[in-house]
Amino acid sequence: MCGIVGYIGKNNAVPILLDGLRSLEYRGYDSAGVYVQGVGCIKSVGVIDNLEAKIPNEYNGVAGIGHTRWATHGEPSEHNAHPQSDESGRVFVVHNGIIENYREISQLLTEEGHTFSSETDTEVIAHLVEKFLNDGKNFKDAVVEMLKCIKGAYGIAVACKDKPDELIVARMGSPLVIGLSLDEYFIASDPSALLRHTRDIIYLNDGDIAVVGSAGHRVFTLKEENVDRKISRIDWDFETVKKDGYAHFMLKEIMEAPTVIENSMRGRLLVEQGSVKLGGIQDISEDLRSIKNVVIVGCGSAYYAGLVGRMMIEELAGIPTVVELGSEFRYKKSVIEPRTLVIAVSQSGETADTLEAVREAKRKGALTIGIVNTIGSTIARETNAGVYNHAGPEVSVASTKAFISQLVVFALLATFLGRQRDLSLMAGKQIVTEIANLPEKIMRILSSREDIKEIALRFSHYQNFFFIGRKYNYPIAMEGSLKLKEISYIHAEGCGAGELKHGSIALITPDFPTMAICLQDSVYEKMISNVQEINARKGPIVIMTSEDTDVSFLTSDVIRIPHVHEILSPILSVIPLQLFAYYCSVARGLDVDRPRNLAKSVTVE
Ligand code: F6R
């Protein structure tokens, strides 16, 4: 989604802003722009290269703001791109989020004589600041007055011609960080945009306003009360977000799966005790002992991870669990009992729908924990406790390694909750030992990727696909279909294999293939019957099965994965589906890492 960068210091802001914008490209955008104090504003539609091409050599200065825009209000165009400004070009603003009352404000300002030149909700911010400057307020006070007028979600950075040695930022519902270095400040909506310059970061909270510039920095609230935000040190490296020689981030991130699992379980397995240690929930461990039900919330892939997590928790811990889409949770009546645990699953930790579900759950008195990958993100900070995935930064828009780490964390959490209840030592030991063996099994799957590629090349021309599975692999069928849809633009549906005959099987023809997950588990025989139903209707089939299982009577397109405990099988079975989607996308010549219309971090509801 939209990205914000800013710089104020002693160096030329232009390369710093462009570099920061480039590192936010992966979030998805359709236009970009920069404003540099003293030299003005430049914007363009399309990629950052288009913007850079428009910047003349003499365009430089020591303070500025920049933005990548993912259109919400108004088409992608130069006049809708940010920075937005008032008519006189005195105030410039970049904004992530949505100003909900912008229509009312623009109507009032229009009556007062303002003329708007864009279709964006953002432009009212610049006009309001200018109005308060005209009323005689200084830059800071004008921004504070403007913030009192707007409603909605925002991360904003504002620059004013009258005050070239200051930038002002504010956050409400959309992430924003300040990077600090000697005599210079960096601003970004995502810390990865600052890593080249500094590792010392201040994470702003909702309601924070900050002034940065030659006089240092100050963080305060709308009531003008100073707040003390500590400086956090980022310990992950920029190198980890480079492609490492792979053609795409997505392939690199799939190939990282064994390391990701090792990182997710490092120091957490207690093999002899058949249990796990999760530092982030240690403080609430006694509360967890008495919870009566669990509600898992997430969106997209995180929701599918939640569906697997539900089965793990019910099977290992016997706690009734439901899974809700973040976007549905707060708009329906959700039953939150006094001892309900709400688990929010989110790679970015910034997904607005999931975040609002957490806030709603807290309002209703639930205990909340986060399964979050991005350290210091809003969901990580707002939940009562949490378990970090430790998957490292995920750059490709389609989630792969983060999804795998979510499943691993669910397996750890379910084992922990189970051992607090009826799960036996032996059963606990078996799960923990199997978790420890996952990286080696995944390496075996990854080493067969050329076989998966070959199948993908033969199937990438189809326009439709079913993915079917049962029990633990039903959510994986849905995740496999989501992966294929989002990066290869092939229409795909994930179905419970037993459901096909209740309607969807009508679609099966020789032009409508199916990917069937038929592992040697408790539902193998049932799966094979369902595949036979497809076979009888001449639908092409790819079968994913366990090593040593003969399915040649059904198809010659077979993907094999190692045997594993049924509960953990999704952690293996999703990998060939990620690779399959990847190779289909490459075969179709698409932009794998930045699929159309999608954003990495979805910070609007
Ligand atoms: C799919 C994908 C999305 C995200 C969803 C939630 O590949 O990446 O479906 O899973 O937008 O995002 P997070 O996990 O950041 O809350």
Coordinates of C-alpha atoms and ligand atoms in Angstrom, one line a residue:
M1 CA 0.0 0.0 0.0
C2 CA 1.0 3.6 0.2
G3 CA 4.5 4.4 1.5
I4 CA 5.9 7.5 3.2
V5 CA 9.5 8.7 3.5
G6 CA 11.0 11.9 4.8
Y7 CA 14.4 13.3 5.5
I8 CA 15.7 16.4 7.2
G9 CA 19.4 16.9 7.9
K10 CA 22.6 18.1 6.3
N11 CA 22.8 15.9 3.2
N12 CA 20.9 16.0 -0.2
A13 CA 17.5 14.7 0.5
V14 CA 16.7 13.6 -3.1
P15 CA 18.7 10.3 -3.3
I16 CA 17.7 9.5 0.3
L17 CA 14.0 9.9 -0.6
L18 CA 14.2 8.0 -3.8
D19 CA 16.1 5.2 -2.2
G20 CA 13.6 5.0 0.6
L21 CA 10.7 4.9 -1.9
R22 CA 12.4 2.1 -3.8
S23 CA 12.6 0.0 -0.7
L24 CA 8.8 0.5 -0.2
E25 CA 8.0 -0.5 -3.8
Y26 CA 7.2 -4.0 -2.8
R27 CA 4.1 -2.8 -0.9
G28 CA 2.4 -2.0 -4.2
Y29 CA 1.8 1.5 -5.7
D30 CA 0.7 3.2 -8.8
S31 CA 2.3 6.7 -8.6
A32 CA 4.9 8.5 -6.7
G33 CA 6.2 11.9 -5.8
V34 CA 8.6 14.0 -3.8
Y35 CA 8.7 17.5 -2.3
V36 CA 12.1 19.0 -1.5
Q37 CA 12.3 22.3 0.5
G38 CA 13.5 25.1 -1.7
V39 CA 13.0 23.3 -5.1
G40 CA 9.4 22.1 -5.1
C41 CA 7.3 19.1 -5.9
I42 CA 7.7 16.5 -8.6
K43 CA 5.2 13.6 -9.2
S44 CA 4.7 10.9 -11.8
V45 CA 2.5 8.0 -12.6
G46 CA 4.0 4.4 -12.5
V47 CA 7.3 3.3 -11.2
I48 CA 9.9 5.2 -9.2
D49 CA 12.2 5.2 -12.3
N50 CA 9.5 7.5 -14.0
L51 CA 9.8 9.9 -11.1
E52 CA 13.6 9.9 -11.1
A53 CA 13.6 10.6 -14.8
K54 CA 11.7 13.8 -14.2
I55 CA 14.1 15.1 -11.6
P56 CA 16.6 17.6 -12.9
N57 CA 20.3 17.7 -11.6
E58 CA 19.8 21.0 -9.9
Y59 CA 16.9 19.6 -7.8
N60 CA 18.3 19.2 -4.4
G61 CA 17.9 20.3 -0.8
V62 CA 18.4 19.1 2.8
A63 CA 14.7 18.4 3.7
G64 CA 11.9 16.7 1.9
I65 CA 9.1 14.2 1.9
G66 CA 8.1 11.4 -0.6
H67 CA 5.3 9.0 -1.2
T68 CA 4.3 6.0 -3.2
R69 CA 0.5 6.0 -3.7
W70 CA -1.9 3.1 -4.0
A71 CA -5.1 4.7 -5.3
T72 CA -8.1 4.7 -3.0
H73 CA -9.8 8.1 -3.8
G74 CA -9.3 9.1 -7.4
E75 CA -7.5 7.3 -10.2
P76 CA -3.7 6.9 -10.4
S77 CA -2.6 10.2 -11.9
E78 CA -0.1 13.0 -11.3
H79 CA -2.7 15.4 -9.8
N80 CA -3.9 12.6 -7.4
A81 CA -0.3 11.5 -6.5
H82 CA 1.2 12.8 -3.2
P83 CA 2.6 15.2 -2.0
Q84 CA -0.6 17.1 -2.0
S85 CA -0.5 20.8 -1.4
D86 CA -2.7 23.9 -0.9
E87 CA -3.3 26.3 -3.8
S88 CA -0.5 28.6 -2.9
G89 CA 2.0 25.7 -2.6
R90 CA 2.9 26.7 1.0
V91 CA 2.1 23.3 2.6
F92 CA 2.9 19.8 1.3
V93 CA 1.7 16.6 2.7
V94 CA 2.1 12.9 2.2
H95 CA -0.5 10.6 3.7
N96 CA -1.3 6.9 4.2
G97 CA -4.8 6.0 5.3
I98 CA -8.2 7.5 4.6
I99 CA -9.7 10.8 5.9
E100 CA -13.3 9.8 6.4
N101 CA -14.7 13.3 6.8
Y102 CA -12.8 14.9 3.8
R103 CA -16.0 15.7 1.9
E104 CA -17.5 17.8 4.7
I105 CA -14.1 19.6 5.2
S106 CA -13.6 20.3 1.5
Q107 CA -17.2 21.6 1.2
L108 CA -16.6 24.0 4.1
L109 CA -13.2 25.1 2.8
T110 CA -14.7 25.5 -0.7
E111 CA -17.3 27.8 0.8
E112 CA -14.4 29.8 2.3
G113 CA -12.9 30.2 -1.1
H114 CA -10.4 27.2 -1.4
T115 CA -10.1 25.5 -4.7
F116 CA -9.2 21.8 -4.8
S117 CA -7.3 20.3 -7.6
S118 CA -7.3 16.6 -6.9
E119 CA -9.9 13.9 -6.1
T120 CA -8.0 12.8 -3.1
D121 CA -9.1 12.8 0.6
T122 CA -5.5 14.0 1.4
E123 CA -5.7 17.4 -0.2
V124 CA -7.9 18.7 2.7
I125 CA -4.9 18.2 5.1
A126 CA -2.8 20.7 3.2
H127 CA -5.6 23.2 2.8
L128 CA -6.5 23.0 6.5
V129 CA -2.9 23.6 7.6
E130 CA -2.7 26.6 5.2
K131 CA -6.0 28.0 6.6
F132 CA -4.6 27.9 10.1
L133 CA -1.3 29.4 9.0
N134 CA -3.3 32.2 7.5
D135 CA -5.1 32.6 10.8
G136 CA -1.7 33.5 12.3
K137 CA -0.8 30.1 13.9
N138 CA 2.8 28.8 13.6
F139 CA 3.5 25.6 11.6
K140 CA 3.2 23.2 14.6
D141 CA 0.0 24.8 15.9
A142 CA -1.5 24.8 12.4
V143 CA -0.8 21.1 12.1
V144 CA -2.3 20.4 15.6
E145 CA -5.5 22.4 14.7
M146 CA -5.7 20.5 11.4
L147 CA -5.5 17.1 13.2
K148 CA -8.3 18.2 15.5
C149 CA -10.5 18.6 12.4
I150 CA -9.8 15.3 10.6
K151 CA -11.4 11.9 11.3
G152 CA -10.1 8.5 10.0
A153 CA -6.8 6.7 9.7
Y154 CA -3.6 8.4 8.9
G155 CA 0.1 8.4 8.9
I156 CA 1.2 11.8 7.6
A157 CA 4.3 13.9 7.1
V158 CA 3.9 17.6 6.5
A159 CA 6.4 20.2 5.2
C160 CA 5.9 23.9 5.1
K161 CA 7.7 26.5 3.1
D162 CA 7.7 29.0 6.0
K163 CA 9.6 26.5 8.3
P164 CA 12.2 24.7 6.1
D165 CA 14.1 23.4 9.1
E166 CA 11.2 21.3 10.4
L167 CA 9.0 18.4 9.3
I168 CA 5.9 17.3 11.3
V169 CA 4.5 13.8 11.3
A170 CA 1.4 12.3 13.0
R171 CA 0.0 8.9 13.3
M172 CA -3.5 7.5 13.8
G173 CA -4.0 4.0 12.6
S174 CA -1.3 3.9 10.0
P175 CA 2.3 3.1 10.9
L176 CA 5.0 5.7 11.0
V177 CA 8.6 5.6 12.3
I178 CA 11.3 8.1 12.8
G179 CA 14.9 7.1 12.3
L180 CA 17.6 9.0 14.1
S181 CA 21.2 9.6 13.2
L182 CA 23.7 12.4 14.0
D183 CA 22.0 15.7 13.1
E184 CA 19.5 14.0 10.8
Y185 CA 16.1 12.5 10.9
F186 CA 14.5 10.0 8.6
I187 CA 10.8 9.3 8.4
A188 CA 9.1 6.2 7.0
S189 CA 6.0 4.2 7.1
D190 CA 8.1 1.0 7.3
P191 CA 11.5 0.8 9.0
S192 CA 13.0 -1.2 6.1
A193 CA 13.0 2.1 4.2
L194 CA 15.5 3.5 6.7
L195 CA 17.9 0.7 7.2
R196 CA 20.6 2.0 4.9
H197 CA 20.9 5.1 7.0
T198 CA 20.1 4.2 10.6
R199 CA 19.0 1.4 12.9
D200 CA 17.8 3.6 15.7
I201 CA 14.1 3.9 15.4
I202 CA 11.2 5.5 17.2
Y203 CA 7.9 3.7 16.6
L204 CA 5.1 6.3 16.9
N205 CA 1.9 5.2 18.6
D206 CA -1.6 6.2 17.5
G207 CA -2.3 9.8 18.6
D208 CA 1.4 10.8 18.5
I209 CA 2.6 13.9 16.7
A210 CA 6.3 14.6 16.2
V211 CA 8.3 17.6 15.1
V212 CA 11.8 16.8 13.8
G213 CA 14.4 19.1 12.5
S214 CA 17.4 21.3 13.3
A215 CA 16.1 21.8 16.9
G216 CA 16.0 18.0 17.6
H217 CA 12.8 16.1 18.0
R218 CA 9.8 16.2 20.2
V219 CA 6.8 13.7 20.4
F220 CA 3.6 14.9 21.9
T221 CA -0.2 14.5 21.8
L222 CA -3.1 16.6 20.5
K223 CA -3.3 18.0 24.0
E224 CA 0.3 19.1 23.6
E225 CA 1.5 16.7 26.3
N226 CA 5.0 15.5 25.7
V227 CA 5.3 11.7 25.4
D228 CA 8.5 9.7 25.9
R229 CA 9.0 7.2 23.0
K230 CA 12.0 5.0 23.5
I231 CA 14.5 4.5 20.7
S232 CA 14.5 0.8 19.5
R233 CA 17.5 -0.7 17.8
I234 CA 16.7 -2.8 14.6
D235 CA 18.9 -5.9 14.5
W236 CA 17.9 -7.3 11.1
D237 CA 20.0 -6.5 8.2
F238 CA 19.3 -4.9 4.8
E239 CA 21.1 -7.8 3.2
T240 CA 18.3 -10.1 4.4
V241 CA 15.8 -8.2 2.2
K242 CA 17.9 -8.6 -1.0
K243 CA 17.2 -11.3 -3.5
D244 CA 20.4 -13.3 -2.8
G245 CA 20.8 -14.3 -6.5
Y246 CA 17.2 -15.6 -6.9
A247 CA 15.2 -14.3 -9.8
H248 CA 12.4 -13.1 -7.5
F249 CA 11.9 -12.4 -3.8
M250 CA 9.1 -15.0 -3.8
L251 CA 11.4 -17.8 -4.8
K252 CA 14.0 -16.7 -2.3
E253 CA 11.5 -16.6 0.4
I254 CA 10.1 -20.0 -0.3
M255 CA 13.7 -21.4 -0.4
E256 CA 14.2 -19.8 3.1
A257 CA 11.5 -22.1 4.6
P258 CA 13.9 -24.5 6.4
T259 CA 15.8 -21.6 8.0
V260 CA 12.5 -19.8 8.8
I261 CA 11.3 -22.9 10.7
E262 CA 14.5 -23.2 12.6
N263 CA 14.2 -19.5 13.6
S264 CA 10.6 -19.9 14.5
M265 CA 11.3 -22.9 16.9
R266 CA 14.8 -21.8 18.1
G267 CA 15.0 -22.1 21.9
R268 CA 11.3 -22.9 22.1
L269 CA 11.2 -26.8 22.0
L270 CA 11.4 -28.7 25.3
V271 CA 11.8 -32.2 23.8
E272 CA 12.2 -34.0 27.1
Q273 CA 9.1 -32.3 28.6
G274 CA 7.1 -32.9 25.4
S275 CA 6.3 -29.2 25.5
V276 CA 7.4 -25.8 24.3
K277 CA 8.5 -22.5 25.9
L278 CA 7.1 -19.3 24.5
G279 CA 8.7 -16.3 26.2
G280 CA 6.1 -13.8 24.8
I281 CA 3.2 -15.5 26.6
Q282 CA 5.0 -16.5 29.7
D283 CA 3.4 -13.6 31.7
I284 CA -0.1 -14.7 30.8
S285 CA 0.5 -18.4 31.1
E286 CA -1.8 -18.9 34.1
D287 CA -4.6 -17.0 32.3
L288 CA -4.2 -19.3 29.4
R289 CA -4.6 -22.3 31.6
S290 CA -8.2 -21.2 32.3
I291 CA -9.4 -20.0 28.9
K292 CA -12.6 -21.6 27.7
N293 CA -12.7 -20.8 24.0
V294 CA -10.5 -19.3 21.3
V295 CA -11.3 -17.0 18.5
I296 CA -8.6 -16.6 15.8
V297 CA -8.7 -13.6 13.5
G298 CA -6.8 -12.9 10.4
C299 CA -7.1 -12.0 6.7
G300 CA -6.2 -13.7 3.5
S301 CA -3.4 -16.2 4.0
A302 CA -3.2 -15.4 7.7
Y303 CA -6.9 -16.5 7.9
Y304 CA -6.1 -19.8 6.3
A305 CA -3.2 -20.3 8.7
G306 CA -5.9 -19.7 11.4
L307 CA -8.1 -22.4 10.0
V308 CA -5.2 -24.9 10.4
G309 CA -4.4 -23.4 13.8
R310 CA -8.0 -24.0 14.9
M311 CA -7.7 -27.8 14.1
M312 CA -4.4 -28.0 15.9
I313 CA -5.7 -26.3 19.0
E314 CA -8.9 -28.3 19.1
E315 CA -7.0 -31.6 18.6
L316 CA -4.1 -31.0 20.9
A317 CA -5.7 -28.8 23.6
G318 CA -9.4 -29.6 23.2
I319 CA -10.4 -25.9 23.4
P320 CA -13.4 -25.0 21.3
T321 CA -12.0 -22.6 18.6
V322 CA -13.5 -20.5 15.8
V323 CA -11.8 -18.6 13.1
E324 CA -13.1 -15.2 11.9
L325 CA -12.1 -12.9 9.0
G326 CA -10.7 -9.7 10.5
S327 CA -13.0 -7.7 8.2
E328 CA -16.1 -9.5 9.5
F329 CA -15.3 -9.7 13.2
R330 CA -16.2 -6.2 14.4
Y331 CA -19.3 -5.9 12.2
K332 CA -21.1 -9.0 13.5
K333 CA -22.0 -10.2 17.0
S334 CA -19.0 -12.1 18.1
V335 CA -19.5 -14.1 21.3
I336 CA -16.7 -13.1 23.7
E337 CA -17.0 -14.8 27.0
P338 CA -15.0 -13.7 30.1
R339 CA -12.4 -16.4 29.4
T340 CA -12.1 -16.0 25.6
L341 CA -8.7 -15.9 24.0
V342 CA -8.5 -13.9 20.8
I343 CA -5.5 -14.7 18.6
A344 CA -4.6 -12.2 15.9
V345 CA -2.5 -13.6 13.0
S346 CA -0.7 -11.1 10.9
Q347 CA 2.6 -11.0 9.0
S348 CA 2.8 -7.3 8.8
G349 CA 1.2 -6.6 12.2
E350 CA -0.5 -3.6 10.5
T351 CA -3.5 -5.1 8.6
A352 CA -6.3 -2.7 9.5
D353 CA -9.0 -5.3 9.6
T354 CA -7.1 -7.5 12.0
L355 CA -6.0 -4.6 14.1
E356 CA -9.6 -3.3 14.5
A357 CA -10.7 -6.9 15.4
V358 CA -8.0 -6.9 18.2
R359 CA -9.3 -3.5 19.5
E360 CA -12.9 -4.7 19.4
A361 CA -11.9 -7.9 21.2
K362 CA -10.1 -5.9 23.9
R363 CA -13.1 -3.6 24.3
K364 CA -15.2 -6.7 25.0
G365 CA -12.7 -7.9 27.6
A366 CA -11.0 -10.7 25.7
L367 CA -7.4 -11.7 26.4
T368 CA -5.5 -11.1 23.1
I369 CA -2.3 -12.5 21.7
G370 CA -0.6 -11.8 18.4
I371 CA 1.1 -14.2 16.1
V372 CA 3.0 -11.5 14.3
N373 CA 6.1 -11.4 12.1
T374 CA 7.0 -7.8 12.1
I375 CA 8.6 -6.8 15.4
G376 CA 7.3 -3.6 16.9
S377 CA 4.3 -3.5 14.6
T378 CA 1.0 -2.2 15.9
I379 CA -0.7 -5.5 16.4
A380 CA 2.4 -6.8 18.2
R381 CA 2.2 -3.8 20.5
E382 CA -1.5 -3.7 21.1
T383 CA -2.1 -7.3 21.9
N384 CA -1.7 -8.4 25.6
A385 CA 1.0 -10.8 24.7
G386 CA 2.3 -12.6 21.6
V387 CA 4.6 -15.0 19.8
Y388 CA 6.8 -13.6 17.1
N389 CA 7.2 -15.7 13.9
H390 CA 10.8 -14.8 13.4
A391 CA 10.5 -15.4 9.6
G392 CA 12.4 -12.2 8.8
P393 CA 11.2 -9.4 6.5
E394 CA 8.9 -10.8 3.7
V395 CA 9.2 -8.6 0.6
S396 CA 7.2 -10.5 -2.1
V397 CA 3.6 -9.4 -2.0
A398 CA 2.4 -13.1 -1.8
S399 CA 3.0 -14.5 1.6
T400 CA 5.0 -17.7 1.6
K401 CA 7.6 -18.0 4.4
A402 CA 5.5 -16.0 6.8
F403 CA 2.6 -18.3 6.2
I404 CA 4.8 -21.3 7.0
S405 CA 6.0 -19.7 10.2
Q406 CA 2.4 -18.9 11.2
L407 CA 1.7 -22.7 11.0
V408 CA 4.7 -23.5 13.0
V409 CA 3.8 -21.0 15.7
F410 CA 0.3 -22.5 15.8
A411 CA 1.8 -25.9 16.2
L412 CA 3.9 -24.6 19.1
L413 CA 1.1 -22.8 20.7
A414 CA -1.4 -25.7 20.4
T415 CA 1.2 -28.0 22.0
F416 CA 1.8 -25.5 24.8
L417 CA -2.0 -25.2 25.5
G418 CA -2.3 -29.0 25.1
R419 CA 0.4 -29.7 27.7
Q420 CA -1.4 -27.3 30.1
R421 CA -4.4 -29.6 29.7
D422 CA -4.8 -33.3 28.7
L423 CA -2.1 -33.8 26.1
S424 CA 0.1 -36.6 27.3
L425 CA 3.9 -36.4 27.7
M426 CA 4.4 -39.0 24.9
A427 CA 2.0 -37.3 22.5
G428 CA 3.7 -33.9 23.3
K429 CA 7.1 -35.5 22.7
Q430 CA 6.1 -36.9 19.4
I431 CA 4.8 -33.5 18.1
V432 CA 7.9 -31.6 19.3
T433 CA 10.2 -34.2 17.8
E434 CA 8.4 -34.0 14.5
I435 CA 8.5 -30.2 14.5
A436 CA 12.3 -30.4 15.0
N437 CA 12.5 -32.7 11.9
L438 CA 10.6 -30.3 9.6
P439 CA 13.5 -28.3 8.2
E440 CA 15.2 -31.5 6.8
K441 CA 11.9 -32.6 5.2
I442 CA 11.3 -29.2 3.7
M443 CA 14.8 -29.3 2.1
R444 CA 13.8 -32.5 0.4
I445 CA 10.7 -30.9 -1.1
L446 CA 12.7 -27.8 -2.2
S447 CA 15.3 -30.0 -3.9
S448 CA 12.5 -31.5 -6.1
R449 CA 11.4 -28.0 -7.3
E450 CA 12.4 -28.7 -10.9
D451 CA 9.8 -31.5 -11.0
I452 CA 7.1 -29.1 -9.7
K453 CA 8.3 -26.5 -12.2
E454 CA 7.8 -29.0 -15.0
I455 CA 4.2 -29.7 -14.0
A456 CA 3.6 -26.0 -13.6
L457 CA 4.8 -25.3 -17.1
R458 CA 2.3 -27.9 -18.5
F459 CA -0.6 -26.5 -16.5
S460 CA 0.1 -22.8 -16.6
H461 CA -2.0 -22.2 -19.7
Y462 CA -5.3 -23.2 -18.0
Q463 CA -7.8 -20.4 -17.1
N464 CA -9.3 -22.2 -14.1
F465 CA -8.2 -24.5 -11.3
F466 CA -9.6 -26.4 -8.4
F467 CA -7.5 -27.1 -5.3
I468 CA -9.0 -29.8 -3.1
G469 CA -8.1 -31.2 0.3
R470 CA -9.7 -32.5 3.5
K471 CA -9.2 -31.9 7.2
Y472 CA -5.8 -30.3 7.8
N473 CA -5.3 -29.9 4.1
Y474 CA -8.6 -28.2 3.3
P475 CA -7.3 -24.8 4.4
I476 CA -4.1 -25.6 2.4
A477 CA -6.2 -26.1 -0.7
M478 CA -7.7 -22.6 -0.2
E479 CA -4.2 -21.1 0.4
G480 CA -2.9 -22.9 -2.7
S481 CA -5.7 -21.4 -4.8
L482 CA -5.2 -17.9 -3.3
K483 CA -1.4 -18.1 -4.2
L484 CA -2.3 -19.1 -7.8
K485 CA -4.9 -16.4 -8.2
E486 CA -2.9 -13.6 -6.9
I487 CA 0.3 -14.1 -8.8
S488 CA -0.7 -16.0 -11.9
Y489 CA -4.2 -14.5 -12.4
I490 CA -5.6 -17.9 -13.1
H491 CA -9.0 -18.3 -11.6
A492 CA -8.8 -20.8 -8.8
E493 CA -11.0 -22.2 -6.1
G494 CA -10.1 -24.1 -3.0
C495 CA -12.7 -26.7 -2.0
G496 CA -13.2 -29.2 0.6
A497 CA -12.8 -32.4 -1.5
G498 CA -16.0 -33.8 -0.1
E499 CA -18.0 -30.7 -1.1
L500 CA -17.2 -30.9 -4.8
K501 CA -20.0 -33.3 -5.5
H502 CA -22.5 -30.9 -3.9
G503 CA -22.3 -28.4 -6.8
S504 CA -18.8 -27.4 -7.9
I505 CA -18.1 -30.6 -9.8
A506 CA -20.5 -29.3 -12.5
L507 CA -17.5 -27.2 -13.7
I508 CA -15.2 -30.1 -14.3
T509 CA -14.3 -30.6 -18.0
P510 CA -11.1 -31.5 -19.8
D511 CA -10.3 -27.7 -19.6
F512 CA -10.7 -27.5 -15.8
P513 CA -7.8 -29.1 -13.9
T514 CA -7.7 -30.0 -10.2
M515 CA -4.8 -30.0 -7.7
A516 CA -5.6 -32.7 -5.1
I517 CA -3.8 -33.0 -1.8
C518 CA -3.9 -36.8 -1.1
L519 CA -1.4 -37.5 1.7
Q520 CA -1.2 -40.8 3.5
D521 CA -3.3 -39.7 6.5
S522 CA -6.7 -40.3 8.1
V523 CA -8.6 -39.0 5.0
Y524 CA -6.5 -40.6 2.3
E525 CA -9.1 -43.1 1.1
K526 CA -11.8 -40.4 1.0
M527 CA -9.5 -38.1 -1.0
I528 CA -8.8 -40.9 -3.5
S529 CA -12.6 -41.4 -4.0
N530 CA -13.1 -37.7 -4.6
V531 CA -10.3 -37.7 -7.2
Q532 CA -11.9 -40.7 -8.9
E533 CA -15.0 -38.6 -9.3
I534 CA -13.0 -36.0 -11.1
N535 CA -11.2 -38.6 -13.2
A536 CA -14.5 -40.0 -14.3
R537 CA -15.4 -36.6 -15.7
K538 CA -12.1 -36.2 -17.6
G539 CA -10.9 -33.4 -15.5
P540 CA -7.0 -33.2 -15.6
I541 CA -5.5 -33.9 -12.2
V542 CA -2.3 -33.2 -10.4
I543 CA -1.9 -35.2 -7.2
M544 CA 0.2 -34.3 -4.2
T545 CA 0.8 -37.4 -2.2
S546 CA 3.3 -38.9 0.3
E547 CA 6.5 -40.6 -0.7
D548 CA 6.0 -44.2 -1.6
T549 CA 2.3 -43.8 -2.5
D550 CA 1.2 -45.1 -5.8
V551 CA -1.4 -42.9 -7.5
S552 CA -0.3 -43.8 -11.1
F553 CA -3.8 -45.3 -11.7
L554 CA -5.2 -41.7 -11.4
T555 CA -2.6 -39.4 -13.0
S556 CA 1.0 -39.2 -14.1
D557 CA 1.3 -35.6 -12.7
V558 CA 2.4 -36.4 -9.2
I559 CA 4.2 -34.3 -6.5
R560 CA 5.6 -36.2 -3.6
I561 CA 6.3 -34.9 -0.1
P562 CA 7.9 -36.7 2.9
H563 CA 5.7 -38.5 5.5
V564 CA 4.9 -36.4 8.5
H565 CA 2.5 -36.3 11.5
E566 CA -0.9 -35.4 10.0
I567 CA -1.2 -32.3 12.3
L568 CA 2.0 -30.9 10.8
S569 CA 1.3 -31.9 7.2
P570 CA 0.1 -28.4 6.1
I571 CA 3.6 -27.1 6.8
L572 CA 5.0 -29.4 4.1
S573 CA 2.0 -29.6 1.7
V574 CA 1.8 -25.8 1.2
I575 CA 5.4 -25.6 -0.2
P576 CA 4.8 -27.4 -3.5
L577 CA 1.7 -25.2 -3.9
Q578 CA 3.7 -22.0 -3.4
L579 CA 6.3 -23.3 -5.9
F580 CA 3.5 -24.3 -8.3
A581 CA 2.0 -20.8 -8.2
Y582 CA 5.4 -19.2 -8.6
Y583 CA 6.4 -21.2 -11.7
C584 CA 2.9 -20.6 -13.3
S585 CA 3.4 -16.9 -12.8
V586 CA 6.9 -17.0 -14.3
A587 CA 5.6 -19.1 -17.2
R588 CA 2.9 -16.5 -17.9
G589 CA 5.5 -13.7 -17.8
L590 CA 4.0 -11.8 -14.9
D591 CA 5.4 -9.6 -12.2
V592 CA 5.7 -12.3 -9.5
D593 CA 6.7 -10.1 -6.6
R594 CA 4.3 -7.2 -7.4
P595 CA 1.1 -8.6 -8.7
R596 CA -1.4 -6.1 -10.0
N597 CA -3.9 -4.5 -7.7
L598 CA -2.3 -5.9 -4.6
A599 CA -0.4 -4.3 -1.7
K600 CA 1.8 -6.0 0.8
S601 CA 0.4 -4.3 3.8
V602 CA -3.3 -3.6 3.8
T603 CA -3.7 -0.6 6.1
V604 CA -7.2 0.4 5.0
E605 CA -10.4 -1.4 6.1
Ligands
F6R1 C1 -1.6 -13.5 0.4 C2 -1.3 -12.5 1.4 C3 -2.5 -11.8 2.0 C4 -2.1 -11.5 3.5 C5 -3.2 -10.7 4.1 C6 -3.0 -10.5 5.6 O1 -0.5 -14.0 -0.2 O2 -0.2 -12.1 1.6 O3 -3.6 -12.5 1.9 O4 -2.0 -12.8 4.1 O5 -3.3 -9.5 3.5 O6 -1.8 -9.8 5.8 P1 -1.0 -9.8 7.2 O7 -0.6 -11.2 7.5 O8 0.1 -8.8 7.0 O9 -2.0 -9.3 8.2

